[in-house]
Short mmCIF file of C-alpha atoms in Angstrom, two decimals:
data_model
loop_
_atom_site.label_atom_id
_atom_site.label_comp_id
_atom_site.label_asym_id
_atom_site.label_seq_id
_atom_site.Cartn_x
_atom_site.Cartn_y
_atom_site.Cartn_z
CA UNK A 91 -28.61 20.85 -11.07
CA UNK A 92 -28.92 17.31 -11.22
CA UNK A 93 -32.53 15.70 -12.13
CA UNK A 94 -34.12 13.32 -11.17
CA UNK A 95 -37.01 11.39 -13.14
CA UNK A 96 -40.54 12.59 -12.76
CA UNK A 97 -41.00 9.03 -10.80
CA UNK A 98 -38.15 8.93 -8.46
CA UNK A 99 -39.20 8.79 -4.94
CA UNK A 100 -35.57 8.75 -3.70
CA UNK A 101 -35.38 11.05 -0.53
CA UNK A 102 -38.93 11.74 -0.69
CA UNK A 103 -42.49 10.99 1.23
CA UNK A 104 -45.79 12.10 1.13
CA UNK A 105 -46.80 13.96 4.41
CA UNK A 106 -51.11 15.41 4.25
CA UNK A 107 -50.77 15.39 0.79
CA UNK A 108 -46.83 17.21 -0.16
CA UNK A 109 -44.18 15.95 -0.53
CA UNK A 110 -41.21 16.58 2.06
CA UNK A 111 -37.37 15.17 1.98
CA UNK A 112 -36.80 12.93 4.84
CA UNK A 113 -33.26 10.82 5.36
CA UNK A 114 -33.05 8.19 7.77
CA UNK A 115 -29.70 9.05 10.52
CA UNK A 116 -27.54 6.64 11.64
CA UNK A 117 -28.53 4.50 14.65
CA UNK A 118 -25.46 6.32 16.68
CA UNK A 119 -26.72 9.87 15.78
CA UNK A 120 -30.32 9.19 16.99
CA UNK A 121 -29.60 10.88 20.26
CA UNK A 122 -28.43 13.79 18.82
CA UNK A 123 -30.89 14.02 15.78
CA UNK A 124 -33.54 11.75 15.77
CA UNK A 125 -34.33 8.62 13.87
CA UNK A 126 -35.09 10.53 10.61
CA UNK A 127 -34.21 14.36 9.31
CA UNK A 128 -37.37 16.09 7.62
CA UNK A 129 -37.72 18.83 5.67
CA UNK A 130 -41.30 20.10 4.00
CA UNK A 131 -40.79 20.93 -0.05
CA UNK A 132 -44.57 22.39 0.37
CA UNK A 133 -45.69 21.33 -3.25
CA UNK A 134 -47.74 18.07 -4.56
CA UNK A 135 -45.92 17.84 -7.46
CA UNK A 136 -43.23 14.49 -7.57
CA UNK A 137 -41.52 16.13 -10.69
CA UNK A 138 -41.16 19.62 -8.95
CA UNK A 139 -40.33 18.29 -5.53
CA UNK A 140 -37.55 16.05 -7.69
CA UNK A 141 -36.60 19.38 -8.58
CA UNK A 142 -36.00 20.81 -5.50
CA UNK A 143 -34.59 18.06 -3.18
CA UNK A 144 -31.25 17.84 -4.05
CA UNK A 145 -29.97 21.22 -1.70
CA UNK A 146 -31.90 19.78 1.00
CA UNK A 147 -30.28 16.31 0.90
CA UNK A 148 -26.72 17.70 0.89
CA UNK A 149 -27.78 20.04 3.64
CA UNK A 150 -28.74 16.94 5.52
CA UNK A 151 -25.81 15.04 4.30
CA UNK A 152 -23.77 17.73 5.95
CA UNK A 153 -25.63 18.10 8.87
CA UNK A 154 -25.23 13.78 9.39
CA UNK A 155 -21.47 14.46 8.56
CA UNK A 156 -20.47 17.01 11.24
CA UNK A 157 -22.25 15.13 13.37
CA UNK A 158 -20.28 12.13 12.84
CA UNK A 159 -17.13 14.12 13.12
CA UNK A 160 -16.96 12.70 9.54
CA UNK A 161 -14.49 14.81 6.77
CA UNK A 162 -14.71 12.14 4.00
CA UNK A 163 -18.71 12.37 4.11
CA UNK A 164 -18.41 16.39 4.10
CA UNK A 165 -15.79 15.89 0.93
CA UNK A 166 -19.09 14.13 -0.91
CA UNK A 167 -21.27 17.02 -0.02
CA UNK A 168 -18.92 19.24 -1.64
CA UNK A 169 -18.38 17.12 -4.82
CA UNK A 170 -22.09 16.88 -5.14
CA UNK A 171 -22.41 20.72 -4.87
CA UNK A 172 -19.45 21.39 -7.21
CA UNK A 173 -21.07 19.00 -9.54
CA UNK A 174 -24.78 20.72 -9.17
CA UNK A 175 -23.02 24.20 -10.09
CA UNK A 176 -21.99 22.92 -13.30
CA UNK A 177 -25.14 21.42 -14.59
CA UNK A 178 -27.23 24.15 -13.30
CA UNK A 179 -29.32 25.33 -16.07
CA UNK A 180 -31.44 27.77 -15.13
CA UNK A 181 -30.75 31.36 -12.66
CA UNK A 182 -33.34 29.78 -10.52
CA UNK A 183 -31.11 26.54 -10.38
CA UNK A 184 -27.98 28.43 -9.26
CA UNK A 185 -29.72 30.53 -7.02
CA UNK A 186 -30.62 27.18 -5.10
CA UNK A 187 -27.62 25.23 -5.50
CA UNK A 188 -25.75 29.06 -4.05
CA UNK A 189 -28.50 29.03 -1.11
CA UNK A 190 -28.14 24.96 0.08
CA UNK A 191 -24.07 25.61 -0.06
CA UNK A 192 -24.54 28.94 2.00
CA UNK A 193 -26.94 27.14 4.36
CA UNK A 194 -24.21 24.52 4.73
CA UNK A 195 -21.00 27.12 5.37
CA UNK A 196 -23.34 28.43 8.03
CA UNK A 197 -24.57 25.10 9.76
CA UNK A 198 -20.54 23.73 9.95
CA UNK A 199 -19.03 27.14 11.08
CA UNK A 200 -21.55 26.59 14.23
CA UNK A 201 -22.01 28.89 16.97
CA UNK A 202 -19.09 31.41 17.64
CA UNK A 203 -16.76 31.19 20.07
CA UNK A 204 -15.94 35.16 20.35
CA UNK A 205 -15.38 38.24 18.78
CA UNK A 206 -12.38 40.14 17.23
CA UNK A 207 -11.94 43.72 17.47
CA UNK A 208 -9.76 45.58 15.21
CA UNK A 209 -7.47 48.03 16.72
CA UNK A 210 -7.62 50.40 14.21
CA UNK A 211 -11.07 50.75 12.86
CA UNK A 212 -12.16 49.18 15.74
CA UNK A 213 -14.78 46.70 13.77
CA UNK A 214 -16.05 43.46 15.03
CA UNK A 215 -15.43 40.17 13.38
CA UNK A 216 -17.21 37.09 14.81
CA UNK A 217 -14.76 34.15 15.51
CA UNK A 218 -15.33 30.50 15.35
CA UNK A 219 -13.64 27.38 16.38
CA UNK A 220 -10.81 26.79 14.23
CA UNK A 221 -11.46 23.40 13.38
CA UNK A 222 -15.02 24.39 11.81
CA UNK A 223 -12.85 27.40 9.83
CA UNK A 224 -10.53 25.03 8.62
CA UNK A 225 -13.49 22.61 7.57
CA UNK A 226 -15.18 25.41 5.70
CA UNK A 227 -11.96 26.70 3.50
CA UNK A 228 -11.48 22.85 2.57
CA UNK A 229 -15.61 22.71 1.41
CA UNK A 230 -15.02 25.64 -0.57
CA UNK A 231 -11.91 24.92 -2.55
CA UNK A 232 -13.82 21.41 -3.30
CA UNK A 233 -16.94 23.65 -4.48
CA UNK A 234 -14.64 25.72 -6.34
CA UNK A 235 -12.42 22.89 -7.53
CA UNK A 236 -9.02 24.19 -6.15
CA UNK A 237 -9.03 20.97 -3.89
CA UNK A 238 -9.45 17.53 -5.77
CA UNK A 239 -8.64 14.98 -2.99
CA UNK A 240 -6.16 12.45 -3.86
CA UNK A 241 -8.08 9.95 -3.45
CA UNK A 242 -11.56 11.20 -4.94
CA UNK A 243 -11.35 9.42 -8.02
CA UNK A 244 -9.10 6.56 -6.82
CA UNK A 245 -11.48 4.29 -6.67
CA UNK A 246 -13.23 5.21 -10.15
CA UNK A 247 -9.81 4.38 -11.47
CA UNK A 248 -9.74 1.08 -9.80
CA UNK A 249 -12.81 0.13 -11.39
CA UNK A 250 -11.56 0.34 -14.51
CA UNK A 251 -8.37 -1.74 -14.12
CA UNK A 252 -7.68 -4.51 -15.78
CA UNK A 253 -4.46 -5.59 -13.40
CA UNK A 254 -3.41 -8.76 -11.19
CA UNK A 255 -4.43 -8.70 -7.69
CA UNK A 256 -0.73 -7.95 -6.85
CA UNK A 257 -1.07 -5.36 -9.04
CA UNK A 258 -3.85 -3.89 -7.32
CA UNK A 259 -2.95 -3.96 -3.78
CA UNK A 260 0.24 -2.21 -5.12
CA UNK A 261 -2.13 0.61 -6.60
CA UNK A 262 -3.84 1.06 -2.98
CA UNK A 263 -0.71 1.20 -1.07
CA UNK A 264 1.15 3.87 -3.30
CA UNK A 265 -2.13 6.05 -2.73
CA UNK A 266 -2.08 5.46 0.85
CA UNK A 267 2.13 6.34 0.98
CA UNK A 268 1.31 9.41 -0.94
CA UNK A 269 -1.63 10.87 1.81
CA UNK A 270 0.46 9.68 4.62
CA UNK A 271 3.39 11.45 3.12
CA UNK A 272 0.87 14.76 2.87
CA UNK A 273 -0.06 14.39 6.45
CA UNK A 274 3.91 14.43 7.77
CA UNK A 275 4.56 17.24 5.64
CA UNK A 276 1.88 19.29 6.41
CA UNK A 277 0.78 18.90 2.41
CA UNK A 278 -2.92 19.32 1.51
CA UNK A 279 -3.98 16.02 0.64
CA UNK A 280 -4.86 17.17 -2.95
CA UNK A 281 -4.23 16.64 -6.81
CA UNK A 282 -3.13 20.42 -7.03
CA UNK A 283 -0.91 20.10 -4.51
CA UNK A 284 1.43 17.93 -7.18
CA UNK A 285 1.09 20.74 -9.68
CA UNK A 286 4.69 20.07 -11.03
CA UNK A 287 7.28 17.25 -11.19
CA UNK A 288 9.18 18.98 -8.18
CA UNK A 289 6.46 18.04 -5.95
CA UNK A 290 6.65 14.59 -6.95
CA UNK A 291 10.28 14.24 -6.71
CA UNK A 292 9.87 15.54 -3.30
CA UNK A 293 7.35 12.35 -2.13
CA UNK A 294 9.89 10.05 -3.93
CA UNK A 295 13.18 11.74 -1.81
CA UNK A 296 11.15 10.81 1.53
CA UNK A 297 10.17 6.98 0.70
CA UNK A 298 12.86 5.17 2.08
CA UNK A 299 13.11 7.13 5.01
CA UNK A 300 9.50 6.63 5.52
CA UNK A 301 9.61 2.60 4.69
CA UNK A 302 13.25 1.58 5.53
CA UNK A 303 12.15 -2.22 5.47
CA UNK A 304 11.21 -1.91 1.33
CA UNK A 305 13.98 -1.97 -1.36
CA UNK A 306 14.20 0.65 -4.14
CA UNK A 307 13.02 -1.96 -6.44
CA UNK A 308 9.32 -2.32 -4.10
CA UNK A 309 9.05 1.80 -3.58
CA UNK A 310 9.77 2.12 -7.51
CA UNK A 311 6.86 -0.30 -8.33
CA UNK A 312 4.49 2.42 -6.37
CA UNK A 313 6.01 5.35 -8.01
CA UNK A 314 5.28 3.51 -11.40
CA UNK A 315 1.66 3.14 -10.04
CA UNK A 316 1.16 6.78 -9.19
CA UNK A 317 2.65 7.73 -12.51
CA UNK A 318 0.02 5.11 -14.01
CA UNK A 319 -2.91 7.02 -12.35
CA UNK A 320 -2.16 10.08 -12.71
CA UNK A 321 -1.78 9.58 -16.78
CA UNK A 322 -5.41 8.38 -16.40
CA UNK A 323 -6.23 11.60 -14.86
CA UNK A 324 -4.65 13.29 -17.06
CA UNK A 325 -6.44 11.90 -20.20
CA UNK A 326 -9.89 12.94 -18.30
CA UNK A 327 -8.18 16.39 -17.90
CA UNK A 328 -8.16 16.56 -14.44
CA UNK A 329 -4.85 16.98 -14.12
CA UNK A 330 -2.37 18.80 -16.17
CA UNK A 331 0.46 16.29 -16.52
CA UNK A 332 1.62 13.30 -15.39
CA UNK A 333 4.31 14.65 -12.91
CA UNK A 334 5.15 11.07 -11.62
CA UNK A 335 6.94 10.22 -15.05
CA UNK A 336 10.77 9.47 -15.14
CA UNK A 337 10.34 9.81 -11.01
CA UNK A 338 12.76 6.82 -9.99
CA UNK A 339 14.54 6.00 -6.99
CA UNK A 340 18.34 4.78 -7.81
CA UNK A 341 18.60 0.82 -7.42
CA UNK A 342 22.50 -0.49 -5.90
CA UNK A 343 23.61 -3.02 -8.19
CA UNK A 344 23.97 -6.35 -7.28
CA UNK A 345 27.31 -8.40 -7.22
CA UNK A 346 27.07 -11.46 -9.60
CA UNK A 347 27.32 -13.96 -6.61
CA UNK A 348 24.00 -12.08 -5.04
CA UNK A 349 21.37 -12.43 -8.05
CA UNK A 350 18.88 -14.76 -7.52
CA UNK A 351 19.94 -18.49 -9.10
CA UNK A 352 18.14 -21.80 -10.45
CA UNK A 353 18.54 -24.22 -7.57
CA UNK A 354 21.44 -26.45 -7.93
CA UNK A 355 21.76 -30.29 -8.63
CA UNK A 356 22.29 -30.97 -4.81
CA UNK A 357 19.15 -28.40 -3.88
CA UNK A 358 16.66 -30.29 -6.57
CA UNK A 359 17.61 -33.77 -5.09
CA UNK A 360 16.96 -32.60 -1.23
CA UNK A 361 13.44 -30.70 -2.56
CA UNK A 362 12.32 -33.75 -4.93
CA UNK A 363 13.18 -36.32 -2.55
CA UNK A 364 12.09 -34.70 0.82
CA UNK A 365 9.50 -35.45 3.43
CA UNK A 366 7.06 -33.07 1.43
CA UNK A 367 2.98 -33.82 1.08
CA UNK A 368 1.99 -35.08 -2.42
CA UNK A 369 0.74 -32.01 -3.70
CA UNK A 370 3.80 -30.21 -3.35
CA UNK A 371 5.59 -33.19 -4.54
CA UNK A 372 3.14 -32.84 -7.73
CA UNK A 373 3.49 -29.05 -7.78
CA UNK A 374 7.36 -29.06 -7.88
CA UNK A 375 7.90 -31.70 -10.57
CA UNK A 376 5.45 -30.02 -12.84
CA UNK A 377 7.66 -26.89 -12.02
CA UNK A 378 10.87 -27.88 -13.08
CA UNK A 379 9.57 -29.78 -16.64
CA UNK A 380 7.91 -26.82 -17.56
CA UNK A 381 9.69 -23.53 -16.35
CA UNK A 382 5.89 -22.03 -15.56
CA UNK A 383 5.27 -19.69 -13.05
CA UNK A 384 3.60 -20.41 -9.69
CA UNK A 385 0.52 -18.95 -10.40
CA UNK A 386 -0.34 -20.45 -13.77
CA UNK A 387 0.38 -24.17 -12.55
CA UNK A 388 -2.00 -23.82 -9.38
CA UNK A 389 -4.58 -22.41 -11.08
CA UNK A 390 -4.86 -25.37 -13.95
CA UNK A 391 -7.90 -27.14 -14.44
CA UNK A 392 -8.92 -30.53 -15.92
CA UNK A 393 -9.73 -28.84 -18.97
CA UNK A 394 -6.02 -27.46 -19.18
CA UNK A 395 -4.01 -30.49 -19.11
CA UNK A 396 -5.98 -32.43 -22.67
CA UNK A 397 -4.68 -33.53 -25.40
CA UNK A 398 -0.84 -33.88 -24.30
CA UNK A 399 -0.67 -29.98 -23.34
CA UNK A 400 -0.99 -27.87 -20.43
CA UNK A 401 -2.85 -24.59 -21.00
CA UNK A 402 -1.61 -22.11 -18.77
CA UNK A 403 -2.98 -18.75 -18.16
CA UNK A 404 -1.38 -15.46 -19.42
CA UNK A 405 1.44 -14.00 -17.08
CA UNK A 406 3.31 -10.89 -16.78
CA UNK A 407 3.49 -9.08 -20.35
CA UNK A 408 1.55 -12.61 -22.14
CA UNK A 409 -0.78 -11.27 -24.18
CA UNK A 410 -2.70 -14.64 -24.27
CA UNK A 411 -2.78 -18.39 -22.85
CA UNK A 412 0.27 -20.51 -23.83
CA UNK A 413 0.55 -24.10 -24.95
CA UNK A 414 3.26 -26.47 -22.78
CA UNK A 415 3.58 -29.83 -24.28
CA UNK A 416 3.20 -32.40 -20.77
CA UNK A 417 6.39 -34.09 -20.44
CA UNK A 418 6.31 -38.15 -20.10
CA UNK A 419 7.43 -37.98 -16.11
CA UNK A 420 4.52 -35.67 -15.64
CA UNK A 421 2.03 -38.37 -17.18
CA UNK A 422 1.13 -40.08 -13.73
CA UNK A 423 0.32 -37.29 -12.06
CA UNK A 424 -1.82 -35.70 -14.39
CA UNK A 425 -3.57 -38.62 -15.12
CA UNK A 426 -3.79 -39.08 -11.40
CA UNK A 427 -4.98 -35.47 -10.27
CA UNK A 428 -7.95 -35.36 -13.21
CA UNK A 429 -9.29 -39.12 -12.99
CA UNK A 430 -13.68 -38.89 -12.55
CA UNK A 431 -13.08 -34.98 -12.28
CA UNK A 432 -15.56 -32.42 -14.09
CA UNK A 433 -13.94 -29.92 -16.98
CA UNK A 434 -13.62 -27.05 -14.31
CA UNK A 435 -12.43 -28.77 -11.74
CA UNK A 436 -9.02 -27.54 -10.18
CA UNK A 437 -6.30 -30.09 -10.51
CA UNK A 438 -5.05 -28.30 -7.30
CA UNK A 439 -7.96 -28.27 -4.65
CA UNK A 440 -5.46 -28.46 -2.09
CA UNK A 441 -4.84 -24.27 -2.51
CA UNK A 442 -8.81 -23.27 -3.20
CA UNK A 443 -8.97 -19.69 -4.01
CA UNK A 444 -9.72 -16.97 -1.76
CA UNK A 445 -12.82 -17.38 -0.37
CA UNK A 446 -13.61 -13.21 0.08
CA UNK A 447 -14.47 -11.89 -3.78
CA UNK A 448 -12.77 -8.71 -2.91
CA UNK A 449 -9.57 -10.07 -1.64
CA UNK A 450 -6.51 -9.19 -4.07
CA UNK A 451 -4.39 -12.13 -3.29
CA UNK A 452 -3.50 -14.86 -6.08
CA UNK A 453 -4.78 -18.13 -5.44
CA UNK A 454 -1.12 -19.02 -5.18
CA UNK A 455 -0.72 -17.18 -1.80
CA UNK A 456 -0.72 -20.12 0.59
CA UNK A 457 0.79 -23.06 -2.08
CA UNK A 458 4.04 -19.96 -2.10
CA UNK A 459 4.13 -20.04 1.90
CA UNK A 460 3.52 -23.65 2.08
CA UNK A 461 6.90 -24.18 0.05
CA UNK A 462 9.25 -22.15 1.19
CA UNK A 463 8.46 -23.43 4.82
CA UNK A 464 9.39 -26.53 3.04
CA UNK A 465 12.19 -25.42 1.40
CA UNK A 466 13.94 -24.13 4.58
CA UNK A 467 12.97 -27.21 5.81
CA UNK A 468 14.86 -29.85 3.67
CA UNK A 469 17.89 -27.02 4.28
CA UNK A 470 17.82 -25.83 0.91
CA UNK A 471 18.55 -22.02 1.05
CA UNK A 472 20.52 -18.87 0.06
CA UNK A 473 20.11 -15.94 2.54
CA UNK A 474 22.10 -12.77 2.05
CA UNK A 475 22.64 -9.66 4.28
CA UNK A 476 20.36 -6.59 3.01
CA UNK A 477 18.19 -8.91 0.34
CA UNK A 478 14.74 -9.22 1.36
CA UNK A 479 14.56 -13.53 0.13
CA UNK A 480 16.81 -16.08 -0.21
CA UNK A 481 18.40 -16.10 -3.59
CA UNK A 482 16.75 -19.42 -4.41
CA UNK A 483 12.91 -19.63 -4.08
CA UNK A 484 10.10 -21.09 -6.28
CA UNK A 485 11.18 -19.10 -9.16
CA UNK A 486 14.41 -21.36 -9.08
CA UNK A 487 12.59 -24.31 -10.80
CA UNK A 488 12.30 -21.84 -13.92
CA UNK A 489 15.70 -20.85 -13.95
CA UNK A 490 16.53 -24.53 -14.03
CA UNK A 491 14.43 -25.57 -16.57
CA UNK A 492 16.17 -22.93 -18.58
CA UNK A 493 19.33 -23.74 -17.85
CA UNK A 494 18.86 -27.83 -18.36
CA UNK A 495 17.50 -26.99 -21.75
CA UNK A 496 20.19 -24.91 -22.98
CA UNK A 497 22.90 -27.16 -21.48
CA UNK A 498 20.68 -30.23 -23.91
CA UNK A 499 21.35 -27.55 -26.44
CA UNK A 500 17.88 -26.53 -27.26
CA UNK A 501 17.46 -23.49 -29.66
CA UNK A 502 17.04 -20.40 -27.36
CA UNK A 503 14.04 -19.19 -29.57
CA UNK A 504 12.26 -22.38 -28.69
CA UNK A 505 13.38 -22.60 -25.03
CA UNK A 506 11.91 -18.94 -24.73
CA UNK A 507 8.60 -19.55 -26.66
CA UNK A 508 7.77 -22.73 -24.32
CA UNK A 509 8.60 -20.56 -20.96
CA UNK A 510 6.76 -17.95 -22.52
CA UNK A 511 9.52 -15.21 -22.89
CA UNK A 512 9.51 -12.49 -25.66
CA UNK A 513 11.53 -14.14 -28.46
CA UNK A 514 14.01 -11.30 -29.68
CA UNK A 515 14.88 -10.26 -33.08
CA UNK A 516 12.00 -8.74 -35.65
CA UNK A 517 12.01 -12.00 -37.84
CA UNK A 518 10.79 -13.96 -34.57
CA UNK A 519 9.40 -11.27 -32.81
CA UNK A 520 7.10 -9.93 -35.42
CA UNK A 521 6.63 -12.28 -38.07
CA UNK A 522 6.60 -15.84 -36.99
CA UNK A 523 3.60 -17.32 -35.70
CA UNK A 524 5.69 -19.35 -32.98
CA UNK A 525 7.08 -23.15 -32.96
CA UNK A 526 4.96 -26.10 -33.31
CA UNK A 527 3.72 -28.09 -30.73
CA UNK A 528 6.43 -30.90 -31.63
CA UNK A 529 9.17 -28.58 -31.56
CA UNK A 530 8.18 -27.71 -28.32
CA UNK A 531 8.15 -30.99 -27.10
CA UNK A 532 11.56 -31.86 -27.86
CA UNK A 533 12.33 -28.62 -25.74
CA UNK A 534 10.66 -30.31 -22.27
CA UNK A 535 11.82 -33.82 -23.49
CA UNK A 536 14.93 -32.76 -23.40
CA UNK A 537 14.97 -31.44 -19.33
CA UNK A 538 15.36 -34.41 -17.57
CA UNK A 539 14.99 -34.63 -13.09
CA UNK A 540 17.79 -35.31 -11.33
CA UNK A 541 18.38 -39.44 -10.14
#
């Protein structure tokens, strides 16, 4: 059973000199059971009483829960007993931990709502609402550990991700497909219920028919997510395998004329010389002389655009920062969006970040809306039947800086160090330390903006 220090008054008060539990009830349960729940430990002792609280507070934890018509607060109760019939040390210590979780069976089964008779041997059998019978076979596979919910150590495993926000939001969606998927298919919600790969491939056969509107390429981002928790499970051996591994949905290929493109000489001269607010004027030209991301370029601060270079945060598989050399038509506006600005100061405070700490959208949300409504706008566009964007979009400006700096005949090693690519080949790979600033240079020297 857990312990609690000889000090810890958590749970506890002093009532004519012993010590008692008490736990404060919900403001909407007062009706029902009073402002506080109370329960006399009869000893003056804080280290004994420490000893003795914790079956009482699950009892009342329990007794809050069904009250509330609550099952994920009852699924805590459980854990917590589970957890106290590991670390019980002691017969005495079982013997409680056994008593508080019989106490509890007892208190959710409530009062009976008739009695069975068999016809043979003509015994009685007391019978209670099924609801409350199907709440106490769930609390006991959890005590036993037969019934992990899915979710139970979800958000342990979030807190130890080191992932985009996009990333993230992707992780709490495929969770949520998988228990909505268990509740169609009359599955318990559980790890065991995903005891093989079967079971898995199963979820995976049902996605598109349970999100039509998402592309194989979306649903098999969530299976790789799944897969991705479940190996963390795994490693903490609370799972056998990872059953979500080589679970992929088939993806139609694409005819040539339907893969997303750079934008075209025509497109860049309606988007650079369009009716468009400076920022996004600044944003695009920035863009297309250095091949960078969204993301990276909104997020740059003073301190990122010294000494002739942009600094631009890691993307994708980037294992660290990456060096840009700032071409000469970018010179005005750099000089323009840092002048009698602090170190940290965004050179973007057009797109702030998100205000809420616990949102998981890049700061890059709006400044991504904000240009494809001006995209459409100036008519620049390539919509398809079945594709979920156009086949030109933000991402365009890369592909043209690519493009422009392999039709200027720029060494494709270079071209894919400055857009931060993975260079191929072992010798560049593996060994070489990457180009030099000034080779890089000539790279975005060499991409020059439409007249």
């Amino acid at each position: 059973m857990a312990k609690s220090a000889a000090n810890d008054r958590q749970y506890l008060e002093q009532w004519r000199g012993k010590w008692r539990v008490s736990m404060s009830v919900p403001k909407a349960l007062h009706g029902r059971l009073g402002t506080r729940l109370k329960h006399p430990l009869n000893t003056d002792s804080l280290a004994i009483a420490n000893q003795l609280k914790w079956p009482i507070v699950n009892e009342m934890k329990a007794t809050i829960a069904q009250a509330q018509g609550s099952g994920t607060d009852l699924r805590a109760v459980a854990e917590e007993f589970r957890r106290q019939r590991e670390r019980a040390q002691t017969d005495e210590e079982a013997d409680e931990v056994e008593t508080a979780i019989s106490v509890t069976k007892d208190m959710l089964l409530g009062k009976r709502v008739g009695v069975d008779v068999d016809p043979r041997t003509g015994e009685e059998s007391e019978r209670f609402a099924p609801e409350n019978e199907k709440a106490i076979a769930e609390f006991s596979k959890i005590i036993a550990g037969r019934a992990t919910p899915l979710d139970s150590l979800h958000k342990q495993y979030m807190g130890q991700l080191t992932v985009k926000p996009r990333t993230r939001s992707d992780d709490l969606r495929a969770i949520a497909l998988l228990q909505r998927w268990c509740a169609e298919k009359g599955v318990d919600a559980y790890l065991q219920s995903f005891p093989t790969r079967r079971s898995a491939v199963a979820f995976a056969d049902d996605l598109q028919a349970m999100e039509p509107g998402l592309s194989p390429v979306t649903l098999n981002k969530y299976l790789r997510r799944l897969s991705r928790y479940w190996q963390w499970l795994e490693k903490r051996e609370e799972v056998p395998s990872d059953v979500w591994k080589g679970v992929v949905l088939p993806v139609p290929e694409q005819a040539h004329d339907e893969k997303e493109r750079p934008f075209t000489e025509e497109e860049m001269k309606k988007l650079l010389g369009g009716d468009a607010p400076q920022e996004l004027h600044d944003l695009m030209r920035i863009a297309a002389l250095t091949g960078c991301r969204l993301d990276p370029i909104v997020c740059l601060r003073v301190r990122d655009c010294e000494n002739g270079a942009f600094l631009f945060k890691p993307q994708k598989k980037e294992k660290a920062a990456r060096l840009c050399p700032i071409h000469s038509s970018l010179t005005e506006i750099i000089e323009r969006r840092t002048k009698d600005k602090a170190p940290d100061d965004p050179i973007f405070p057009e797109w702030p970040a998100p205000q809420k700490s616990t949102s998981n959208r890049e700061r890059s949300f709006k400044t991504s809306n904000d240009f494809t409504a001006y995209r459409r706008k100036v008519g620049v566009a390539d919509e398809r039947d079945g594709r979920r964007r156009s086949l030109v979009n933000f991402h365009s400006f890369r592909r043209w800086f690519i493009t422009e700096a392999e039709r200027a005949d720029q060494p494709e090693s270079l071209i894919a160090a400055v857009v931060g690519h993975k260079r191929g080949g072992m010798t560049l790979g593996l060994y070489s330390a990457g180009p030099k600033l000034e080779q890089a240079r000539r790279v975005v020297e060499a991409v020059k903006l439409p007249r």
